[in-house]
Coordinates of C-alpha atoms and ligand atoms in Angstrom, one line a residue:
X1 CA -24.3 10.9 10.0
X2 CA -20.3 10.6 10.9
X3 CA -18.0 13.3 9.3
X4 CA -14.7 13.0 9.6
X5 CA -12.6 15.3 11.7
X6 CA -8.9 16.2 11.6
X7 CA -8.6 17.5 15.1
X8 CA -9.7 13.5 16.4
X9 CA -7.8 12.1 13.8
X10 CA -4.2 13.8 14.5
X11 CA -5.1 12.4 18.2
X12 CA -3.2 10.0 20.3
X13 CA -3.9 8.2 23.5
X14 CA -2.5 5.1 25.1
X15 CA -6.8 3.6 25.3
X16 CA -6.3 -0.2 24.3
X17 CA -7.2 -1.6 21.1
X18 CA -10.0 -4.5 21.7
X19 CA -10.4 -7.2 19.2
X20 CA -13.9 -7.6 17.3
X21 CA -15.1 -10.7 15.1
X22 CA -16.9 -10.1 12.2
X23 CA -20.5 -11.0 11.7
X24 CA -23.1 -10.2 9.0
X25 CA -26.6 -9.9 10.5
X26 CA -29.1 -12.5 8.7
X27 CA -31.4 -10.3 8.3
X28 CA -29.7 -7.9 5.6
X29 CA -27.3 -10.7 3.8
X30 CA -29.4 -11.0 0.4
X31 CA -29.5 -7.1 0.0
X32 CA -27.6 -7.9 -2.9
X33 CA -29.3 -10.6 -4.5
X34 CA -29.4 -10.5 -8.2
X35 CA -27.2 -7.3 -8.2
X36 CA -24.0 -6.7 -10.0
X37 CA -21.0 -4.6 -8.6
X38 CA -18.3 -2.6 -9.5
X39 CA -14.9 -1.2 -7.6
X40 CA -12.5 0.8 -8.5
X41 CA -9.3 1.1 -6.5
X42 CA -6.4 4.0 -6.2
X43 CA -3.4 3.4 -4.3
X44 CA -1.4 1.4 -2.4
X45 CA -1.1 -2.5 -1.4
X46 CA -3.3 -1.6 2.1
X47 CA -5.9 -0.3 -0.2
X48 CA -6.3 -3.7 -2.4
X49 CA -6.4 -5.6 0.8
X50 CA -8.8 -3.8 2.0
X51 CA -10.8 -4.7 -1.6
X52 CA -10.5 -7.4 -1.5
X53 CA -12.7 -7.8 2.2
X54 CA -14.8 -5.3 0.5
X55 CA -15.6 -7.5 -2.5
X56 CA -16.2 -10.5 -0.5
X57 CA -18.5 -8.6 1.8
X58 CA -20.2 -8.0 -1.0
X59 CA -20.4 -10.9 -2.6
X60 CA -22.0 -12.1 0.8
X61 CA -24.7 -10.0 0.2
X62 CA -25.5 -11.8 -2.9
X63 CA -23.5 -9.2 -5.1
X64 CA -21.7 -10.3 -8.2
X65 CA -18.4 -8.6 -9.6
X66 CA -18.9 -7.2 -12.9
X67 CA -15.6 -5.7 -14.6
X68 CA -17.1 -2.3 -16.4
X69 CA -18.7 0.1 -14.6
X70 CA -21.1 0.9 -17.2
X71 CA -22.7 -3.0 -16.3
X72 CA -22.8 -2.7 -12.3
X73 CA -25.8 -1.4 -10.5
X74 CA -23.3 -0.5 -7.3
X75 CA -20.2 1.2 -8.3
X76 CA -17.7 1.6 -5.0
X77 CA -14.4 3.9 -5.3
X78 CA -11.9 2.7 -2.5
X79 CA -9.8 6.0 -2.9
X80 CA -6.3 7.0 -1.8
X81 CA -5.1 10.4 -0.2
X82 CA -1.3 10.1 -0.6
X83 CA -0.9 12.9 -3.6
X84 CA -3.0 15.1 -5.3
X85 CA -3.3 13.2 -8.7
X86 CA -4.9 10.3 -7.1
X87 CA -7.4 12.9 -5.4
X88 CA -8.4 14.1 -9.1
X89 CA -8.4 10.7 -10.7
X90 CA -11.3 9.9 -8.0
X91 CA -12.7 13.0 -8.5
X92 CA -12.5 12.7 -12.5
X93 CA -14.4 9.2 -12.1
X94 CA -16.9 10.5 -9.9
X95 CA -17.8 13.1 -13.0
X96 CA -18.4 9.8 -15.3
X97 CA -20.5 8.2 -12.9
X98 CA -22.5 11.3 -12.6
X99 CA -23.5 10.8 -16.3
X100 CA -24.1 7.2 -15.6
X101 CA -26.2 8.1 -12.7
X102 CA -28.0 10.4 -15.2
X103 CA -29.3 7.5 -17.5
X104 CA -29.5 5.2 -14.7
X105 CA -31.4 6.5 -11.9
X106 CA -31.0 3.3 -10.1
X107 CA -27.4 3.5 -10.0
X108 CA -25.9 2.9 -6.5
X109 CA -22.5 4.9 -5.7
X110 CA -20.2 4.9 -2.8
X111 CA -17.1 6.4 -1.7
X112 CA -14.7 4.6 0.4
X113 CA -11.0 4.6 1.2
X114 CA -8.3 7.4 2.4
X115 CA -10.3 10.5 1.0
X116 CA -13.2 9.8 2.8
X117 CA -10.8 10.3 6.0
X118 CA -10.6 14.1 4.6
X119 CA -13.3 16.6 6.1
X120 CA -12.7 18.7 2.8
X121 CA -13.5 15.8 0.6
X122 CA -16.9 15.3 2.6
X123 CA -17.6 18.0 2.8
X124 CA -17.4 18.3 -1.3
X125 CA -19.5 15.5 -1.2
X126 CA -22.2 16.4 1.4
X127 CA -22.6 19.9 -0.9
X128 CA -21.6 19.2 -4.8
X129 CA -22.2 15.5 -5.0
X130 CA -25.6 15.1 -3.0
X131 CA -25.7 12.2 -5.8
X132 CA -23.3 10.1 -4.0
X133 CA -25.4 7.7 -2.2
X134 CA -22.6 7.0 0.6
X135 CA -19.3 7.5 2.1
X136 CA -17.4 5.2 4.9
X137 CA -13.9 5.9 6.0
X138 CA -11.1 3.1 6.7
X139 CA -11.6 2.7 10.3
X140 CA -15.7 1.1 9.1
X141 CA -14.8 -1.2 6.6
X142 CA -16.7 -3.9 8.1
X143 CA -19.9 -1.9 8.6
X144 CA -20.3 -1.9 4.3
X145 CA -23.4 -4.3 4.4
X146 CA -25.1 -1.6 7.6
X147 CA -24.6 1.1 5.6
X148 CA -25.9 0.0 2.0
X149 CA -28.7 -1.5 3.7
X150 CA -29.3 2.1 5.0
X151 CA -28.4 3.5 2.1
X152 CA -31.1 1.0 0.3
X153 CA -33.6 2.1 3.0
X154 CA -33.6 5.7 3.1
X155 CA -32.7 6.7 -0.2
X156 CA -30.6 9.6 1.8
X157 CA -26.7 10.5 1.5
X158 CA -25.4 8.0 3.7
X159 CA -22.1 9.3 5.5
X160 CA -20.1 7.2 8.1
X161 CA -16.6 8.1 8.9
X162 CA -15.2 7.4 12.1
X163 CA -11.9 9.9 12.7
X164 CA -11.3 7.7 15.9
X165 CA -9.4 4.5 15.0
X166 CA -12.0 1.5 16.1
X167 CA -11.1 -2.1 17.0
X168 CA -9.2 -4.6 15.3
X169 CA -11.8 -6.6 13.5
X170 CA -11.0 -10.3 13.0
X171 CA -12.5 -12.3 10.5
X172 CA -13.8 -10.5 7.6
X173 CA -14.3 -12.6 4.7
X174 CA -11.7 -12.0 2.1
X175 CA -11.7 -12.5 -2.2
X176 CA -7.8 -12.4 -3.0
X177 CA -6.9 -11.4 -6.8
X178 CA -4.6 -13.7 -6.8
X179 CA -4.6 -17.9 -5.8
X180 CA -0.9 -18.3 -5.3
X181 CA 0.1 -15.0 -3.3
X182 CA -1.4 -13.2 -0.4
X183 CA -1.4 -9.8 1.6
X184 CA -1.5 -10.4 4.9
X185 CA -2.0 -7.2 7.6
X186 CA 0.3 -6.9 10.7
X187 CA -0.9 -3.4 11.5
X188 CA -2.8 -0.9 10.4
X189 CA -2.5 3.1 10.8
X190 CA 0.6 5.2 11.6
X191 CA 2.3 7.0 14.5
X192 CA 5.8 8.7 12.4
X193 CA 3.6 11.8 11.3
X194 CA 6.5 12.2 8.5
X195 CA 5.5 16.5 7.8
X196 CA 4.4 15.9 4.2
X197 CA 2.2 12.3 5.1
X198 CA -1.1 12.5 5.5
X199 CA -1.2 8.1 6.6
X200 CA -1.0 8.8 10.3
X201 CA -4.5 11.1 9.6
X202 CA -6.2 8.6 7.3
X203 CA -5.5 5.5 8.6
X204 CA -4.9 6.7 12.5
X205 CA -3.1 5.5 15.1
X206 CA -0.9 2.4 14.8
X207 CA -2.4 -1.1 15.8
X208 CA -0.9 -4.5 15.9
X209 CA -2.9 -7.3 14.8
X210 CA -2.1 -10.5 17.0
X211 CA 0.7 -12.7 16.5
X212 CA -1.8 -15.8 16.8
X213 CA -4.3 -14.5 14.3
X214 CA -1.4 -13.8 11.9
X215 CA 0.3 -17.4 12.2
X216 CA -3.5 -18.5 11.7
X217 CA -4.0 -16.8 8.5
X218 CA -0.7 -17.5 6.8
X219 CA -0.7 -21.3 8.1
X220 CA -4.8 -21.1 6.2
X221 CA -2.6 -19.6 2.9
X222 CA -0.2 -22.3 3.2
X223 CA -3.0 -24.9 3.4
X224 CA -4.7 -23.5 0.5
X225 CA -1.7 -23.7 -1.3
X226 CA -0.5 -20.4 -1.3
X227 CA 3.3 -20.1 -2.1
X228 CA 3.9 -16.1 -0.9
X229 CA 2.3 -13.8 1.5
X230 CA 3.4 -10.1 1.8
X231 CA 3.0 -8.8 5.9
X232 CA 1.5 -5.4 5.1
X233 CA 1.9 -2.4 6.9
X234 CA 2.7 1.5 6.8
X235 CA 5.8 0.8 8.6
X236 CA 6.3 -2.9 9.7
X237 CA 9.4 -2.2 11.6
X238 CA 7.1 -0.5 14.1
X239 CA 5.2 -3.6 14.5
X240 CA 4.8 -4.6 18.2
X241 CA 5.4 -1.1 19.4
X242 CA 1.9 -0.8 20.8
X243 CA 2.1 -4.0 22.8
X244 CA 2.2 -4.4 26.3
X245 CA 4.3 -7.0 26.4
X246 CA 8.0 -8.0 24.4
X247 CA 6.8 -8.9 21.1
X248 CA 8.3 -7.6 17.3
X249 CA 8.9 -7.7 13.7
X250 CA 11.9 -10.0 14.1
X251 CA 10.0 -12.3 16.3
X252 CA 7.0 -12.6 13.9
X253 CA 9.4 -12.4 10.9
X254 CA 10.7 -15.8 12.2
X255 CA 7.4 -17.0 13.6
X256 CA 6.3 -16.6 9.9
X257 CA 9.1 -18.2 8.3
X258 CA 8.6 -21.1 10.5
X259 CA 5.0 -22.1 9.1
X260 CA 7.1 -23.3 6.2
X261 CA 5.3 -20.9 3.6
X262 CA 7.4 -21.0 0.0
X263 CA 7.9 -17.1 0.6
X264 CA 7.6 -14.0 3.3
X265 CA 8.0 -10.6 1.9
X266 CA 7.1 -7.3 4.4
X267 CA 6.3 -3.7 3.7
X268 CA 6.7 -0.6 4.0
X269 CA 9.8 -0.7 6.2
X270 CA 10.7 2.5 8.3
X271 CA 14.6 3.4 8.6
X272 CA 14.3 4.5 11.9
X273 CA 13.0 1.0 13.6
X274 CA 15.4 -1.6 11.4
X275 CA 17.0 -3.1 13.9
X276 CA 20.2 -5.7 13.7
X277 CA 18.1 -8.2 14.9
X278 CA 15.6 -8.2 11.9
X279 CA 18.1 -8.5 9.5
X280 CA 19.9 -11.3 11.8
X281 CA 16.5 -12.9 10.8
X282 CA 16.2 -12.3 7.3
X283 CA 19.3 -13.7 6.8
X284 CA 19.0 -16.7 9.0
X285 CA 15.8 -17.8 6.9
X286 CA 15.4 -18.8 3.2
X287 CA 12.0 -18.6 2.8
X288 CA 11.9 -14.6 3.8
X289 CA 12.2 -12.9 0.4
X290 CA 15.8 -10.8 0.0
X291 CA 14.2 -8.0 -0.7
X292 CA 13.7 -4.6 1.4
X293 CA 11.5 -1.3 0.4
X294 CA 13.5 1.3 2.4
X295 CA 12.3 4.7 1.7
X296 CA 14.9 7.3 2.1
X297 CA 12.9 10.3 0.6
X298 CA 15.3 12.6 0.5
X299 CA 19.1 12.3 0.6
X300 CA 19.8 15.8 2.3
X301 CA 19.7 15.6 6.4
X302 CA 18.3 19.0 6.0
X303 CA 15.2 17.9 4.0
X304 CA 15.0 14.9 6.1
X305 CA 14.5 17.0 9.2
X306 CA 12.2 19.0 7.7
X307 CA 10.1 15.8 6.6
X308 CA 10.6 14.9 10.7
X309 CA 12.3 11.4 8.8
X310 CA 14.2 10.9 12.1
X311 CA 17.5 10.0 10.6
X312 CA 20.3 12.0 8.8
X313 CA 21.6 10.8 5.6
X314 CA 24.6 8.9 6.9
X315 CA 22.2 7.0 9.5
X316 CA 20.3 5.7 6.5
X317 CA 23.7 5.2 4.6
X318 CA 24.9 3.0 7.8
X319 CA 21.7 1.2 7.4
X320 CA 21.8 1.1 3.4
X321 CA 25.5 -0.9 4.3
X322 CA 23.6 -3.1 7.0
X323 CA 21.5 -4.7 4.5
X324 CA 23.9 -5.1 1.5
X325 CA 25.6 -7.8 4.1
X326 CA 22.6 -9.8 3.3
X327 CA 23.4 -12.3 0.5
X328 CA 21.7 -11.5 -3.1
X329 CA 19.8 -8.8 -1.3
X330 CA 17.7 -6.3 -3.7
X331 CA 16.6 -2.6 -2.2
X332 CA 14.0 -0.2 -3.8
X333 CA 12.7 2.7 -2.4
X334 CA 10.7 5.7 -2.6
X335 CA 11.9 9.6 -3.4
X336 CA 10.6 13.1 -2.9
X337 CA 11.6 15.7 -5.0
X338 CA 10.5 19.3 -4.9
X339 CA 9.8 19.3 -0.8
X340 CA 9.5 23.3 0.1
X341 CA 12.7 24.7 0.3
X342 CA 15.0 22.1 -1.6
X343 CA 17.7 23.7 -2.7
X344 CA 19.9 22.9 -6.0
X345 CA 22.7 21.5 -3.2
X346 CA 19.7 19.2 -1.4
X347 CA 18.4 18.0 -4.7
X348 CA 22.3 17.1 -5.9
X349 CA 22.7 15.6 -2.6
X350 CA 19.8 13.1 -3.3
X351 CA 21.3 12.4 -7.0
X352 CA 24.2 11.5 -4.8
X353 CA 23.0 9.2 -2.4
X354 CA 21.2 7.5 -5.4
X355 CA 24.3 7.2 -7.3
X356 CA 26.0 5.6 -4.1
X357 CA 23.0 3.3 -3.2
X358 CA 22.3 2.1 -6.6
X359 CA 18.5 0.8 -6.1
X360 CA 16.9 -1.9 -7.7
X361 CA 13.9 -0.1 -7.7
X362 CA 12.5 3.0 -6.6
X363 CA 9.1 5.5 -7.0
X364 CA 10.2 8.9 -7.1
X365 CA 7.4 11.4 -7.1
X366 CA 7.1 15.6 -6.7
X367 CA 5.9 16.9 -3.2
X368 CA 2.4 17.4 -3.2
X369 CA 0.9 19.2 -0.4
X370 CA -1.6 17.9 1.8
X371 CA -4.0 19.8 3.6
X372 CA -3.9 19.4 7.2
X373 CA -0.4 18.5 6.9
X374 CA 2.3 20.4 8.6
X375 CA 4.2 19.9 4.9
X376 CA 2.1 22.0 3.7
X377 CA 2.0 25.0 5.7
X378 CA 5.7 25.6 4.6
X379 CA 6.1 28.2 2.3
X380 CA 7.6 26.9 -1.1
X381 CA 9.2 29.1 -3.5
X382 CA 10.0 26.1 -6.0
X383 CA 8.3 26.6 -9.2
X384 CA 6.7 23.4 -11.3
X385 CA 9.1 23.3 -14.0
X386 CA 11.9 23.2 -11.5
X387 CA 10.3 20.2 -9.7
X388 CA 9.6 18.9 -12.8
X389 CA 13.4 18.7 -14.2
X390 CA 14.3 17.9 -10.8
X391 CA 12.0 14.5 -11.1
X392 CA 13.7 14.1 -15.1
X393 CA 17.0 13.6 -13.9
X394 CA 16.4 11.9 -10.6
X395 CA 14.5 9.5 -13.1
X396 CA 17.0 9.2 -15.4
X397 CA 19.6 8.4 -12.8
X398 CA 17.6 5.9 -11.0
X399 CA 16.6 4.2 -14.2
X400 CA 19.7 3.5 -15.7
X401 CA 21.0 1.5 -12.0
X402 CA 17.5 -0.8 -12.9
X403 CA 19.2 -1.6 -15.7
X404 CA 22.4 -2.3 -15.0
X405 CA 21.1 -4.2 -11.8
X406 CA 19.7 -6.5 -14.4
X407 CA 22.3 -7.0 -16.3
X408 CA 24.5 -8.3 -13.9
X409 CA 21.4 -11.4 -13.6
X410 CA 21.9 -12.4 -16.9
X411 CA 23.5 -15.6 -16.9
X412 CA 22.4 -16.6 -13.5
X413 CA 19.7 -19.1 -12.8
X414 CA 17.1 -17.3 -10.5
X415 CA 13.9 -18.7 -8.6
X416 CA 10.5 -17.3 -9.9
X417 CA 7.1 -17.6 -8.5
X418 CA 5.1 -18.2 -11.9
X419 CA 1.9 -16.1 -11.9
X420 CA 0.0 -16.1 -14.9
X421 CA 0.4 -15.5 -18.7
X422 CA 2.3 -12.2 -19.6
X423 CA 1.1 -9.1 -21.6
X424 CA 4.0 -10.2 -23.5
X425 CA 2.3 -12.9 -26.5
X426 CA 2.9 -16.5 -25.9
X427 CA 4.8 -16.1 -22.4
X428 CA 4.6 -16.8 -19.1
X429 CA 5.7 -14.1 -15.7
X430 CA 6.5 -14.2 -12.6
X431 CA 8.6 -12.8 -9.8
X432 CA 12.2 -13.4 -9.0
X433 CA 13.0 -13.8 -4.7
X434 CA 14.3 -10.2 -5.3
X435 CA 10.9 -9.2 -6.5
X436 CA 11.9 -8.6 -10.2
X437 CA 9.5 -9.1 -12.9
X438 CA 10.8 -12.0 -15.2
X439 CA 8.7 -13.3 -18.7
X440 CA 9.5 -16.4 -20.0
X441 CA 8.5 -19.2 -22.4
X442 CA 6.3 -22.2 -20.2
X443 CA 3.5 -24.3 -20.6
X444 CA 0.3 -23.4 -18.0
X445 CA 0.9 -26.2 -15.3
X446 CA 3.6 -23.7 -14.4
X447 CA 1.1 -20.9 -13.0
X448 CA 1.2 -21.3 -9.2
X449 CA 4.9 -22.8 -8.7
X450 CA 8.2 -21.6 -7.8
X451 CA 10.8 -23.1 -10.8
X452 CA 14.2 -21.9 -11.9
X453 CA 14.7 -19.8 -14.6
X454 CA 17.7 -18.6 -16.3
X455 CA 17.7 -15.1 -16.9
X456 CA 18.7 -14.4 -21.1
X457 CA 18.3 -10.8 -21.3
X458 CA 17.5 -7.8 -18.6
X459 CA 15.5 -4.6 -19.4
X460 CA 15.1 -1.5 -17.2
X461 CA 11.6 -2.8 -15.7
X462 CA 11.4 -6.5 -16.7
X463 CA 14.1 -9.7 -17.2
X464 CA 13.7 -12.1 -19.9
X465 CA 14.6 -16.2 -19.2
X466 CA 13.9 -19.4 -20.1
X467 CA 12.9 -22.7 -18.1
X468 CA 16.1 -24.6 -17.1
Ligands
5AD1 N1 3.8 14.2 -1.7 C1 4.6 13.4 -2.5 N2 4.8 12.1 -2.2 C2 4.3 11.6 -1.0 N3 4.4 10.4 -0.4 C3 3.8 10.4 0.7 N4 3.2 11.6 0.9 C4 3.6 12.4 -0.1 C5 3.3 13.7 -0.5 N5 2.6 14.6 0.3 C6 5.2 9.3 -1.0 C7 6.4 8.9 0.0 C8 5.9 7.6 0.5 C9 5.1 7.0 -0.6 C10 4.1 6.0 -0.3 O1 4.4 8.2 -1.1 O2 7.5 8.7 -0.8 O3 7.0 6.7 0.9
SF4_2 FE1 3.5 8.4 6.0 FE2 5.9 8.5 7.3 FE3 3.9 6.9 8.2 FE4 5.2 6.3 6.0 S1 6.1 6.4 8.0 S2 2.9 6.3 6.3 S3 5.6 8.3 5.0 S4 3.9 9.2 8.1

């Protein structure tokens, strides 16, 4: 048994990072034979990655994906940390598998993902869910088919979570969701320790995957036919920084671009390490995407030094200017209302920036303390309704720039990767190079290809076009 512990995990060092190759052992790869499974995932785009090596893994073993839980005889949640409602949505699943598990003795459950990073979500485990049959943390990932095969064996809880950040592991198997766009991982874990984040715990220390390994896997997309790939990370811009040698995101930004793939997207970007050079690069190169996730969080330097953001809000205004040089160019980003001690002027303050900045997109969300965090040690005064209004307006505000963003495409002819058949009866969606979600009348032999579209009508979330 591995618990997880914070004190490890909150741990730097300069050790080096070694690379690994995956293997499955032939002894334990028909575990699954004849056995269907089932996994549920919270969060963000780092967690469906990860799912997708997980289902493959799997499916190694001689699994087979079933899409009700209520059918599966292994049911897997690949959880997130980042706020305390996607804590309680695992937890609220976890109570309906516990009837399951009720009828179904059989019934296999594991818990994987961020909250298994957190020693009081173990811990939980270890004492009010002795049901759960086993729990591995992100640093393990590729040691799934060792510890269900434990699991199998000694009908024990099973707990392995390494708070120490392991290897780089190369060569998992992967089974994308999607045939025509791909997440591709630069770097995994964290070093910005923003006050209110609990990443830099969960996914530890930030590590660089290979330029070499990256080129291999996007030129493999390409190959397959892939037209997109998304270069994943908490905070790309930081990509490189752990190298011993001259190597960064512009560089690999252009390396990218130069396999020829239809499309390059990156995120999450990190204000503090944009540099001129990367945008000299995005602008330099059609095929990466025009379109940047900047989170500002806040638009008060006070809250932003409290958050430990590194940058004042005319630093990330200077930036913000920066990047509208870049033709066409669409920004979202992400917003905390509510931090502890955010006064009426801070919270006006970020209504102001917004109003100046005019995103195309943004998540806004309420502070939610994280234990272990240094967020949320702070004293807050703030009561829930007051965060709660706060979020209204900032909502309202943001909204109605989506929509008038939008409107100012209508009329223009616009390239969109097609990728399947809307919600929307009898149409066709796909993403604009902005990253905008577009339905339109098409035939099938669409899905897959990048065509131009002229947009008829704009919504708050969505445009409306038709084939030219
Ligand atoms: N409370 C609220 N929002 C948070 N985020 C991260 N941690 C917290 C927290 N403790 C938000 C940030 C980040 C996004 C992924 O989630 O805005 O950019
Ligand atoms: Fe969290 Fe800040 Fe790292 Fe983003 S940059 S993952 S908000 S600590």
């Amino acid at each position: 048994m591995k618990l997880p512990d914070y004190k490890e995990a909150r741990k730097r060092t300069n050790s080096t990072v070694e690379k690994e190759i995956y293997e499955l052992d032939s002894s334990i790869s028909n575990i699954g034979a004849g056995k269907k499974y089932y996994i549920k995932t919270y969060g963000c785009q780092m967690n469906e990655h990860d799912t997708e090596n997980i289902k493959a893994m799997l499916e190694q073993l001689g699994f087979a994906e079933v899409d009700d839980y209520i059918n599966a005889d292994l049911v897997l949640l690949n959880t997130c940390s980042i706020r305390e409602n996607a804590h309680n949505k695992a937890f609220g699943m976890l109570g309906r598998l516990k009837h399951l598990k009720e009828e179904k003795r059989e019934l296999i459950v594991g818990l994987c993902g961020c909250m298994a990073q957190e020693e009081k979500v173990v811990d939980e485990i270890m004492h009010k869910y002795k049901w759960v049959n086993f729990v591995f943390g992100t640093h393990n990932i590729h040691r799934l088919p060792y510890i269900l095969n434990e699991s199998f064996n000694s009908m024990k809880q099973e707990i392995e979570v390494y708070s120490k950040e392991g290897n780089i592991v190369e060569g998992m198997p992967v089974k994308r969701a999607s045939k025509y766009k791909a997440y591709v991982n630069i770097m995994y874990g964290c070093d910005k320790f923003c006050t209110y984040c609990i990443v830099p715990y969960t996914r530890g220390k930030q590590r660089s995957r290979e330029k070499d390994d990256i080129i291999e896997e996007v030129l493999k997309l390409k190959e397959e036919g892939y037209q997109e790939v998304t270069l994943l990370g908490q905070n790309v811009n930081a990509y490189g920084k752990d190298f011993s040698y001259n190597y960064n995101l512009e560089n690999l930004l252009e390396d990218v671009s130069k396999t020829n793939i239809p499309r390059v997207r990156f995120m999450t970007s990190h204000p503090w390490d944009f540099t001129d050079g990367m945008i000299e690069v995005i602008k330099k190169y059609p095929n990466i995407m025009p379109a940047i996730h900047l989170p500002v969080q806040s638009g008060s330097s006070k809250i932003l030094k409290l958050m430990g953001r590194k940058y004042t809000k005319e630093e990330y205004i200077e930036l913000f200017d920066k990047l509208k040089t870049i033709p066409n160019v669409s920004i979202s980003t992400d917003i905390i209302v509510g931090f502890p001690n955010e006064s009426d002027e801070d919270f006006k303050e970020t209504l102001d920036l917004v109003n100046y900045c005019k995103y195309d997109n943004a998540f806004t969300f309420i502070f939610s303390p994280r234990v272990g965090t240094p967020a949320a040690k702070l004293e807050d005064k703030i009561t829930l309704e007051e965060k709660e209004q706060r979020l209204y307006l900032l909502n309202e505000t943001v909204n109605k720039y989506f929509l008038e963003n939008n409107k100012k495409l209508v009329g223009q002819k616009v390239k969109v990767l097609t990728e399947g058949t809307s919600e929307k009866e009898g149409m066709l969606f796909g993403y604009t190079e902005t990253n905008k979600l577009i339905n339109f009348v098409g035939t099938d032999d669409l899905i897959g290809k990048i065509i131009d579209i002229e947009v008829t009508d704009a919504k708050t979330w969505s445009l409306d076009g038709k084939v030219c």
